Amino acid sequence: MKILDGMPISGQPPAGPKAPGADKPGGPTFGEVLKETVDASAKTDGQTRTASVTPSTAVKPATLQPAVSAADGRSIDRIERFLDVMDDYRCKLGDPQCSLKQIQPLMERVTEEKEKMQLLLKALPDGQPLKDVLNRALVTASTEAWKFNRGDYI
């Protein structure tokens, strides 16, 4: 780096013309504005308001409700295991090193799980999103079993 005679050494900006009006205060200071604002918000119609809060009225006790009932939790776990089996099947089917003979036991497991899940589908109430997810998974499992047994993947 080349050092010139006119460069400041201490890191201070070079002395030059100041901005116009920099010497004059341009209005009230921050402290004055803050004080006026606090005073104005504390007074309403010439009266100073104070508020008192008691702990009993300030915070209401929260009632916790479980997001999922125990029966729904078991259903979700069963559906999740079924989806895991379907995902294992998908991974094996996409693996070019895996033969159909190696995939056959997994397809049998998908079929067994599908039959168990059909009973769960009947037990779930209508309009529940979990029922829709399970229904779609069962349709996919049925379609894949049909394609696999028909020989579409040979």
PDB file of N, CA and C in Angstrom, residues 84-145:
ATOM      1  N   ASP A  84     -43.993 -47.388   6.341  1.00  0.00           N
ATOM      2  CA  ASP A  84     -42.577 -47.763   6.312  1.00  0.00           C
ATOM      3  C   ASP A  84     -42.358 -49.011   5.467  1.00  0.00           C
ATOM      4  N   VAL A  85     -43.267 -49.983   5.585  1.00  0.00           N
ATOM      5  CA  VAL A  85     -43.173 -51.196   4.757  1.00  0.00           C
ATOM      6  C   VAL A  85     -43.324 -50.832   3.283  1.00  0.00           C
ATOM      7  N   MET A  86     -44.273 -49.943   2.985  1.00  0.00           N
ATOM      8  CA  MET A  86     -44.468 -49.505   1.602  1.00  0.00           C
ATOM      9  C   MET A  86     -43.224 -48.772   1.087  1.00  0.00           C
ATOM     10  N   ASP A  87     -42.579 -47.987   1.948  1.00  0.00           N
ATOM     11  CA  ASP A  87     -41.377 -47.269   1.550  1.00  0.00           C
ATOM     12  C   ASP A  87     -40.219 -48.239   1.306  1.00  0.00           C
ATOM     13  N   ASP A  88     -40.115 -49.271   2.141  1.00  0.00           N
ATOM     14  CA  ASP A  88     -39.079 -50.290   1.912  1.00  0.00           C
ATOM     15  C   ASP A  88     -39.286 -50.967   0.557  1.00  0.00           C
ATOM     16  N   TYR A  89     -40.539 -51.265   0.242  1.00  0.00           N
ATOM     17  CA  TYR A  89     -40.869 -51.867  -1.042  1.00  0.00           C
ATOM     18  C   TYR A  89     -40.466 -50.936  -2.192  1.00  0.00           C
ATOM     19  N   ARG A  90     -40.771 -49.652  -2.047  1.00  0.00           N
ATOM     20  CA  ARG A  90     -40.430 -48.675  -3.072  1.00  0.00           C
ATOM     21  C   ARG A  90     -38.924 -48.609  -3.292  1.00  0.00           C
ATOM     22  N   CYS A  91     -38.167 -48.616  -2.192  1.00  0.00           N
ATOM     23  CA  CYS A  91     -36.702 -48.538  -2.311  1.00  0.00           C
ATOM     24  C   CYS A  91     -36.146 -49.784  -3.005  1.00  0.00           C
ATOM     25  N   LYS A  92     -36.655 -50.959  -2.631  1.00  0.00           N
ATOM     26  CA  LYS A  92     -36.186 -52.204  -3.252  1.00  0.00           C
ATOM     27  C   LYS A  92     -36.563 -52.251  -4.732  1.00  0.00           C
ATOM     28  N   LEU A  93     -37.751 -51.776  -5.035  1.00  0.00           N
ATOM     29  CA  LEU A  93     -38.206 -51.793  -6.419  1.00  0.00           C
ATOM     30  C   LEU A  93     -37.370 -50.841  -7.277  1.00  0.00           C
ATOM     31  N   GLY A  94     -36.905 -49.768  -6.718  1.00  0.00           N
ATOM     32  CA  GLY A  94     -36.090 -48.815  -7.455  1.00  0.00           C
ATOM     33  C   GLY A  94     -34.626 -49.194  -7.541  1.00  0.00           C
ATOM     34  N   ASP A  95     -34.199 -50.191  -6.789  1.00  0.00           N
ATOM     35  CA  ASP A  95     -32.805 -50.621  -6.788  1.00  0.00           C
ATOM     36  C   ASP A  95     -32.567 -51.576  -7.961  1.00  0.00           C
ATOM     37  N   PRO A  96     -31.722 -51.209  -8.923  1.00  0.00           N
ATOM     38  CA  PRO A  96     -31.508 -52.090 -10.073  1.00  0.00           C
ATOM     39  C   PRO A  96     -30.750 -53.374  -9.710  1.00  0.00           C
ATOM     40  N   GLN A  97     -30.085 -53.387  -8.568  1.00  0.00           N
ATOM     41  CA  GLN A  97     -29.341 -54.576  -8.140  1.00  0.00           C
ATOM     42  C   GLN A  97     -30.234 -55.605  -7.457  1.00  0.00           C
ATOM     43  N   CYS A  98     -31.469 -55.216  -7.122  1.00  0.00           N
ATOM     44  CA  CYS A  98     -32.382 -56.095  -6.397  1.00  0.00           C
ATOM     45  C   CYS A  98     -33.292 -56.823  -7.392  1.00  0.00           C
ATOM     46  N   SER A  99     -33.330 -58.146  -7.287  1.00  0.00           N
ATOM     47  CA  SER A  99     -34.165 -58.928  -8.204  1.00  0.00           C
ATOM     48  C   SER A  99     -35.593 -59.019  -7.661  1.00  0.00           C
ATOM     49  N   LEU A 100     -36.519 -59.409  -8.548  1.00  0.00           N
ATOM     50  CA  LEU A 100     -37.910 -59.562  -8.127  1.00  0.00           C
ATOM     51  C   LEU A 100     -38.059 -60.697  -7.114  1.00  0.00           C
ATOM     52  N   LYS A 101     -37.173 -61.665  -7.183  1.00  0.00           N
ATOM     53  CA  LYS A 101     -37.199 -62.778  -6.228  1.00  0.00           C
ATOM     54  C   LYS A 101     -36.863 -62.263  -4.820  1.00  0.00           C
ATOM     55  N   GLN A 102     -36.004 -61.270  -4.739  1.00  0.00           N
ATOM     56  CA  GLN A 102     -35.678 -60.673  -3.449  1.00  0.00           C
ATOM     57  C   GLN A 102     -36.790 -59.747  -2.953  1.00  0.00           C
ATOM     58  N   ILE A 103     -37.567 -59.196  -3.859  1.00  0.00           N
ATOM     59  CA  ILE A 103     -38.644 -58.279  -3.494  1.00  0.00           C
ATOM     60  C   ILE A 103     -39.910 -59.038  -3.088  1.00  0.00           C
ATOM     61  N   GLN A 104     -40.064 -60.282  -3.540  1.00  0.00           N
ATOM     62  CA  GLN A 104     -41.271 -61.072  -3.287  1.00  0.00           C
ATOM     63  C   GLN A 104     -41.650 -61.143  -1.807  1.00  0.00           C
ATOM     64  N   PRO A 105     -40.722 -61.442  -0.870  1.00  0.00           N
ATOM     65  CA  PRO A 105     -41.133 -61.476   0.549  1.00  0.00           C
ATOM     66  C   PRO A 105     -41.641 -60.118   1.052  1.00  0.00           C
ATOM     67  N   LEU A 106     -41.076 -59.067   0.555  1.00  0.00           N
ATOM     68  CA  LEU A 106     -41.525 -57.736   0.956  1.00  0.00           C
ATOM     69  C   LEU A 106     -42.929 -57.461   0.416  1.00  0.00           C
ATOM     70  N   MET A 107     -43.219 -57.910  -0.782  1.00  0.00           N
ATOM     71  CA  MET A 107     -44.562 -57.743  -1.343  1.00  0.00           C
ATOM     72  C   MET A 107     -45.576 -58.551  -0.537  1.00  0.00           C
ATOM     73  N   GLU A 108     -45.181 -59.728  -0.090  1.00  0.00           N
ATOM     74  CA  GLU A 108     -46.086 -60.530   0.750  1.00  0.00           C
ATOM     75  C   GLU A 108     -46.367 -59.810   2.073  1.00  0.00           C
ATOM     76  N   ARG A 109     -45.351 -59.180   2.612  1.00  0.00           N
ATOM     77  CA  ARG A 109     -45.537 -58.424   3.860  1.00  0.00           C
ATOM     78  C   ARG A 109     -46.454 -57.224   3.623  1.00  0.00           C
ATOM     79  N   VAL A 110     -46.300 -56.543   2.489  1.00  0.00           N
ATOM     80  CA  VAL A 110     -47.190 -55.418   2.155  1.00  0.00           C
ATOM     81  C   VAL A 110     -48.629 -55.908   2.083  1.00  0.00           C
ATOM     82  N   THR A 111     -48.845 -57.063   1.487  1.00  0.00           N
ATOM     83  CA  THR A 111     -50.203 -57.615   1.351  1.00  0.00           C
ATOM     84  C   THR A 111     -50.785 -57.961   2.720  1.00  0.00           C
ATOM     85  N   GLU A 112     -49.977 -58.548   3.600  1.00  0.00           N
ATOM     86  CA  GLU A 112     -50.452 -58.880   4.952  1.00  0.00           C
ATOM     87  C   GLU A 112     -50.812 -57.618   5.734  1.00  0.00           C
ATOM     88  N   GLU A 113     -49.942 -56.626   5.664  1.00  0.00           N
ATOM     89  CA  GLU A 113     -50.195 -55.377   6.377  1.00  0.00           C
ATOM     90  C   GLU A 113     -51.425 -54.668   5.808  1.00  0.00           C
ATOM     91  N   LYS A 114     -51.621 -54.790   4.501  1.00  0.00           N
ATOM     92  CA  LYS A 114     -52.774 -54.151   3.860  1.00  0.00           C
ATOM     93  C   LYS A 114     -54.075 -54.729   4.407  1.00  0.00           C
ATOM     94  N   GLU A 115     -54.110 -56.032   4.606  1.00  0.00           N
ATOM     95  CA  GLU A 115     -55.320 -56.658   5.137  1.00  0.00           C
ATOM     96  C   GLU A 115     -55.596 -56.202   6.572  1.00  0.00           C
ATOM     97  N   LYS A 116     -54.546 -56.038   7.366  1.00  0.00           N
ATOM     98  CA  LYS A 116     -54.723 -55.550   8.735  1.00  0.00           C
ATOM     99  C   LYS A 116     -55.194 -54.099   8.739  1.00  0.00           C
ATOM    100  N   MET A 117     -54.675 -53.321   7.835  1.00  0.00           N
ATOM    101  CA  MET A 117     -55.018 -51.902   7.777  1.00  0.00           C
ATOM    102  C   MET A 117     -56.449 -51.683   7.292  1.00  0.00           C
ATOM    103  N   GLN A 118     -56.976 -52.610   6.498  1.00  0.00           N
ATOM    104  CA  GLN A 118     -58.363 -52.479   6.040  1.00  0.00           C
ATOM    105  C   GLN A 118     -59.322 -52.568   7.220  1.00  0.00           C
ATOM    106  N   LEU A 119     -58.976 -53.372   8.231  1.00  0.00           N
ATOM    107  CA  LEU A 119     -59.806 -53.448   9.440  1.00  0.00           C
ATOM    108  C   LEU A 119     -59.740 -52.132  10.215  1.00  0.00           C
ATOM    109  N   LEU A 120     -58.563 -51.546  10.267  1.00  0.00           N
ATOM    110  CA  LEU A 120     -58.406 -50.260  10.946  1.00  0.00           C
ATOM    111  C   LEU A 120     -59.160 -49.159  10.209  1.00  0.00           C
ATOM    112  N   LEU A 121     -59.160 -49.232   8.881  1.00  0.00           N
ATOM    113  CA  LEU A 121     -59.865 -48.233   8.079  1.00  0.00           C
ATOM    114  C   LEU A 121     -61.354 -48.227   8.406  1.00  0.00           C
ATOM    115  N   LYS A 122     -61.934 -49.392   8.594  1.00  0.00           N
ATOM    116  CA  LYS A 122     -63.357 -49.480   8.932  1.00  0.00           C
ATOM    117  C   LYS A 122     -63.636 -48.928  10.323  1.00  0.00           C
ATOM    118  N   ALA A 123     -62.650 -49.013  11.237  1.00  0.00           N
ATOM    119  CA  ALA A 123     -62.846 -48.564  12.614  1.00  0.00           C
ATOM    120  C   ALA A 123     -62.707 -47.054  12.769  1.00  0.00           C
ATOM    121  N   LEU A 124     -62.016 -46.401  11.847  1.00  0.00           N
ATOM    122  CA  LEU A 124     -61.812 -44.947  11.956  1.00  0.00           C
ATOM    123  C   LEU A 124     -63.089 -44.199  11.594  1.00  0.00           C
ATOM    124  N   PRO A 125     -63.384 -43.103  12.302  1.00  0.00           N
ATOM    125  CA  PRO A 125     -64.593 -42.327  11.981  1.00  0.00           C
ATOM    126  C   PRO A 125     -64.440 -41.570  10.664  1.00  0.00           C
ATOM    127  N   ASP A 126     -65.574 -41.344  10.012  1.00  0.00           N
ATOM    128  CA  ASP A 126     -65.574 -40.611   8.749  1.00  0.00           C
ATOM    129  C   ASP A 126     -65.159 -39.162   8.972  1.00  0.00           C
ATOM    130  N   GLY A 127     -64.535 -38.581   7.956  1.00  0.00           N
ATOM    131  CA  GLY A 127     -64.137 -37.181   8.019  1.00  0.00           C
ATOM    132  C   GLY A 127     -62.810 -36.941   8.707  1.00  0.00           C
ATOM    133  N   GLN A 128     -62.203 -37.975   9.235  1.00  0.00           N
ATOM    134  CA  GLN A 128     -60.913 -37.806   9.900  1.00  0.00           C
ATOM    135  C   GLN A 128     -59.800 -37.838   8.846  1.00  0.00           C
ATOM    136  N   PRO A 129     -58.865 -36.891   8.880  1.00  0.00           N
ATOM    137  CA  PRO A 129     -57.797 -36.861   7.868  1.00  0.00           C
ATOM    138  C   PRO A 129     -56.949 -38.136   7.862  1.00  0.00           C
ATOM    139  N   LEU A 130     -56.827 -38.768   9.012  1.00  0.00           N
ATOM    140  CA  LEU A 130     -56.054 -39.998   9.105  1.00  0.00           C
ATOM    141  C   LEU A 130     -56.687 -41.108   8.258  1.00  0.00           C
ATOM    142  N   LYS A 131     -58.002 -41.102   8.188  1.00  0.00           N
ATOM    143  CA  LYS A 131     -58.701 -42.101   7.386  1.00  0.00           C
ATOM    144  C   LYS A 131     -58.400 -41.905   5.905  1.00  0.00           C
ATOM    145  N   ASP A 132     -58.331 -40.657   5.479  1.00  0.00           N
ATOM    146  CA  ASP A 132     -58.016 -40.360   4.078  1.00  0.00           C
ATOM    147  C   ASP A 132     -56.599 -40.816   3.728  1.00  0.00           C
ATOM    148  N   VAL A 133     -55.650 -40.563   4.622  1.00  0.00           N
ATOM    149  CA  VAL A 133     -54.266 -40.984   4.388  1.00  0.00           C
ATOM    150  C   VAL A 133     -54.194 -42.506   4.288  1.00  0.00           C
ATOM    151  N   LEU A 134     -54.849 -43.193   5.208  1.00  0.00           N
ATOM    152  CA  LEU A 134     -54.831 -44.652   5.193  1.00  0.00           C
ATOM    153  C   LEU A 134     -55.512 -45.199   3.941  1.00  0.00           C
ATOM    154  N   ASN A 135     -56.610 -44.606   3.538  1.00  0.00           N
ATOM    155  CA  ASN A 135     -57.315 -45.061   2.346  1.00  0.00           C
ATOM    156  C   ASN A 135     -56.427 -44.930   1.104  1.00  0.00           C
ATOM    157  N   ARG A 136     -55.719 -43.812   0.991  1.00  0.00           N
ATOM    158  CA  ARG A 136     -54.818 -43.621  -0.155  1.00  0.00           C
ATOM    159  C   ARG A 136     -53.672 -44.630  -0.134  1.00  0.00           C
ATOM    160  N   ALA A 137     -53.142 -44.903   1.062  1.00  0.00           N
ATOM    161  CA  ALA A 137     -52.054 -45.876   1.172  1.00  0.00           C
ATOM    162  C   ALA A 137     -52.541 -47.275   0.806  1.00  0.00           C
ATOM    163  N   LEU A 138     -53.759 -47.606   1.192  1.00  0.00           N
ATOM    164  CA  LEU A 138     -54.306 -48.932   0.859  1.00  0.00           C
ATOM    165  C   LEU A 138     -54.560 -49.067  -0.639  1.00  0.00           C
ATOM    166  N   VAL A 139     -55.028 -48.008  -1.263  1.00  0.00           N
ATOM    167  CA  VAL A 139     -55.240 -48.052  -2.714  1.00  0.00           C
ATOM    168  C   VAL A 139     -53.899 -48.247  -3.417  1.00  0.00           C
ATOM    169  N   THR A 140     -52.871 -47.534  -2.967  1.00  0.00           N
ATOM    170  CA  THR A 140     -51.540 -47.671  -3.558  1.00  0.00           C
ATOM    171  C   THR A 140     -50.998 -49.078  -3.360  1.00  0.00           C
ATOM    172  N   ALA A 141     -51.177 -49.642  -2.156  1.00  0.00           N
ATOM    173  CA  ALA A 141     -50.698 -50.992  -1.878  1.00  0.00           C
ATOM    174  C   ALA A 141     -51.416 -52.019  -2.752  1.00  0.00           C
ATOM    175  N   SER A 142     -52.711 -51.857  -2.909  1.00  0.00           N
ATOM    176  CA  SER A 142     -53.473 -52.790  -3.755  1.00  0.00           C
ATOM    177  C   SER A 142     -53.013 -52.715  -5.207  1.00  0.00           C
ATOM    178  N   THR A 143     -52.808 -51.504  -5.691  1.00  0.00           N
ATOM    179  CA  THR A 143     -52.356 -51.318  -7.072  1.00  0.00           C
ATOM    180  C   THR A 143     -50.979 -51.926  -7.282  1.00  0.00           C
ATOM    181  N   GLU A 144     -50.079 -51.711  -6.346  1.00  0.00           N
ATOM    182  CA  GLU A 144     -48.728 -52.256  -6.469  1.00  0.00           C
ATOM    183  C   GLU A 144     -48.730 -53.782  -6.393  1.00  0.00           C
ATOM    184  N   ALA A 145     -49.548 -54.352  -5.515  1.00  0.00           N
ATOM    185  CA  ALA A 145     -49.632 -55.810  -5.432  1.00  0.00           C
ATOM    186  C   ALA A 145     -50.161 -56.377  -6.753  1.00  0.00           C
TER     187      ALA A 145
END
